[in-house]
Every structure is written in structure tokens, then in C-alpha cells.
Amino acid sequence: MPWASVATNVDEMSDMMDSYAGRCKKLPGRLREYGSYVQLKKEIEDFQTVLPLLQELSKDSIKARHWEEVMKICNTQFDVVGNPEFKLQSLIEADLVSAREEIEEVTDGADKQLKIEQQLSEIRDYWQKQEFSFQEWKDRGIH
């Protein structure tokens, strides 16, 4: 799946994973002894853990500098910024699950940075519109 479509599909993916998890739990008990069941259950749980991270990483607050931090944390390289060919699979292969807490710190920081940038923009817009008038002070020729 292309990364650009992840943000709009996260809810659908989450619903699908919940459905898979429910079906997995309903499998007969004797199947739970098999390695394939254990692996399937782990992959479903891991993907359910990754989904909120994907949602956070798909926000507008995530800039190139944040992707660099994520790559450093995951010890991997990928070209996501401005790359329409970037795929979700690349992030899944980056093992986001094991670095979940660190990635959450990056995304939380990105949200806070975006808020600060927006506030600075508002302040800048406000002060650009302001005009100061100067007048002589106490008839001394000082402005």
C-alpha cells in the first residue's frame, strides 16, 4: 500500500485487524498449540501495535527531520518525504514495534513543534500588521 494512502485507510485497517484478532481467538483450542497459530497471533498483535504509530507518523506534523529520527531509532534508511513510491511495507519491515516508545516521543514532539510553529506564525502575522507612530518627545527633537 502506498504511504500516501495510509492516513485515509488507518481506520479501515484497524477494523480489519480487530476482525482478524477476533477470528484468531475463536479458532479451536487444539490449533493454538501449532507454531503457525502462535506466529499469526503475534503478527496480528504487532500490527495492532503498529497501527497507532502509523496514524501518528502520517500526520502533517511529521517533517523530514522527524523521519530522520525514526530512521536513526530503527537503524534503517528509507525515502518517505515527497516520495509517492514509498510503501507501508518499508515501515513494517523497519520493526516499529520494538521502538514504539521512542517513536511515540518523536511524534509527540512533532505535534508540539507544529503547535509552536503555528503560534509563531500567528504572532508574526499580528505584528506585521501593526504600525507604530513616533512623535517628538517633550519638544526636545527626540523621537
mmCIF file of C-alpha atoms in Angstrom, residues 16-105:
data_model
loop_
_atom_site.group_PDB
_atom_site.id
_atom_site.type_symbol
_atom_site.label_atom_id
_atom_site.label_comp_id
_atom_site.label_asym_id
_atom_site.label_seq_id
_atom_site.Cartn_x
_atom_site.Cartn_y
_atom_site.Cartn_z
ATOM 1 C CA MET A 16 -9.791 -5.400 9.737
ATOM 2 C CA MET A 17 -7.139 -6.226 12.326
ATOM 3 C CA ASP A 18 -9.754 -6.303 15.092
ATOM 4 C CA SER A 19 -11.760 -8.696 12.944
ATOM 5 C CA TYR A 20 -8.710 -10.904 12.364
ATOM 6 C CA ALA A 21 -7.881 -10.880 16.081
ATOM 7 C CA GLY A 22 -11.453 -11.914 16.897
ATOM 8 C CA ARG A 23 -11.374 -14.740 14.384
ATOM 9 C CA CYS A 24 -7.982 -15.857 15.665
ATOM 10 C CA LYS A 25 -9.355 -16.083 19.224
ATOM 11 C CA LYS A 26 -12.286 -18.166 18.009
ATOM 12 C CA LEU A 27 -10.074 -20.828 16.462
ATOM 13 C CA PRO A 28 -10.288 -24.224 18.163
ATOM 14 C CA GLY A 29 -8.054 -24.688 21.189
ATOM 15 C CA ARG A 30 -6.165 -27.593 19.644
ATOM 16 C CA LEU A 31 -4.855 -25.269 16.895
ATOM 17 C CA ARG A 32 -3.277 -22.970 19.463
ATOM 18 C CA GLU A 33 -0.529 -25.494 20.011
ATOM 19 C CA TYR A 34 0.773 -25.063 16.463
ATOM 20 C CA GLY A 35 3.621 -22.691 15.720
ATOM 21 C CA SER A 36 1.703 -21.176 12.833
ATOM 22 C CA TYR A 37 -1.092 -20.108 15.214
ATOM 23 C CA VAL A 38 1.403 -18.509 17.583
ATOM 24 C CA GLN A 39 3.066 -16.686 14.692
ATOM 25 C CA LEU A 40 -0.269 -15.498 13.272
ATOM 26 C CA LYS A 41 -1.371 -14.229 16.677
ATOM 27 C CA LYS A 42 1.935 -12.394 17.166
ATOM 28 C CA GLU A 43 1.731 -10.756 13.732
ATOM 29 C CA ILE A 44 -1.832 -9.593 14.385
ATOM 30 C CA GLU A 45 -0.854 -8.173 17.789
ATOM 31 C CA ASP A 46 2.241 -6.488 16.344
ATOM 32 C CA PHE A 47 0.203 -4.890 13.573
ATOM 33 C CA GLN A 48 -2.361 -3.695 16.102
ATOM 34 C CA THR A 49 0.531 -2.077 17.974
ATOM 35 C CA VAL A 50 1.914 -0.511 14.784
ATOM 36 C CA LEU A 51 -1.380 0.967 13.582
ATOM 37 C CA PRO A 52 -1.460 3.854 16.090
ATOM 38 C CA LEU A 53 2.174 4.593 15.221
ATOM 39 C CA LEU A 54 1.304 4.676 11.527
ATOM 40 C CA GLN A 55 -1.524 7.065 12.262
ATOM 41 C CA GLU A 56 0.833 9.335 14.190
ATOM 42 C CA LEU A 57 3.539 9.138 11.514
ATOM 43 C CA SER A 58 1.044 10.074 8.807
ATOM 44 C CA LYS A 59 0.154 13.392 10.460
ATOM 45 C CA ASP A 60 1.099 16.717 8.867
ATOM 46 C CA SER A 61 3.277 17.472 11.885
ATOM 47 C CA ILE A 62 5.832 14.854 10.805
ATOM 48 C CA LYS A 63 8.576 16.588 8.835
ATOM 49 C CA ALA A 64 11.786 15.328 7.241
ATOM 50 C CA ARG A 65 13.711 15.885 10.490
ATOM 51 C CA HIS A 66 11.293 13.566 12.314
ATOM 52 C CA TRP A 67 11.660 10.868 9.670
ATOM 53 C CA GLU A 68 15.429 11.114 10.146
ATOM 54 C CA GLU A 69 14.952 10.494 13.866
ATOM 55 C CA VAL A 70 12.707 7.491 13.161
ATOM 56 C CA MET A 71 15.295 6.052 10.764
ATOM 57 C CA LYS A 72 18.018 6.514 13.374
ATOM 58 C CA ILE A 73 15.881 4.863 16.064
ATOM 59 C CA CYS A 74 15.052 1.912 13.783
ATOM 60 C CA ASN A 75 18.590 1.776 12.394
ATOM 61 C CA THR A 76 17.309 1.808 8.820
ATOM 62 C CA GLN A 77 17.029 4.058 5.768
ATOM 63 C CA PHE A 78 14.029 4.893 3.643
ATOM 64 C CA ASP A 79 12.966 7.766 1.433
ATOM 65 C CA VAL A 80 9.484 8.809 2.525
ATOM 66 C CA VAL A 81 9.399 12.605 2.188
ATOM 67 C CA GLY A 82 7.946 13.574 -1.174
ATOM 68 C CA ASN A 83 8.265 10.040 -2.499
ATOM 69 C CA PRO A 84 4.965 8.777 -3.936
ATOM 70 C CA GLU A 85 6.552 5.339 -4.399
ATOM 71 C CA PHE A 86 7.193 4.843 -0.675
ATOM 72 C CA LYS A 87 5.263 1.826 0.620
ATOM 73 C CA LEU A 88 3.840 0.929 4.006
ATOM 74 C CA GLN A 89 5.777 -2.344 3.797
ATOM 75 C CA SER A 90 9.032 -0.421 4.293
ATOM 76 C CA LEU A 91 7.849 0.817 7.681
ATOM 77 C CA ILE A 92 6.567 -2.603 8.696
ATOM 78 C CA GLU A 93 9.964 -4.080 7.852
ATOM 79 C CA ALA A 94 11.627 -1.364 9.963
ATOM 80 C CA ASP A 95 10.281 -3.112 13.094
ATOM 81 C CA LEU A 96 8.479 -0.133 14.600
ATOM 82 C CA VAL A 97 7.053 -2.360 17.333
ATOM 83 C CA SER A 98 10.359 -2.746 19.145
ATOM 84 C CA ALA A 99 10.928 1.036 19.107
ATOM 85 C CA ARG A 100 7.326 2.038 19.829
ATOM 86 C CA GLU A 101 8.009 4.261 22.853
ATOM 87 C CA GLU A 102 10.850 6.154 21.189
ATOM 88 C CA ILE A 103 8.791 6.719 18.037
ATOM 89 C CA GLU A 104 5.871 7.952 20.154
ATOM 90 C CA GLU A 105 8.246 10.503 21.707
#
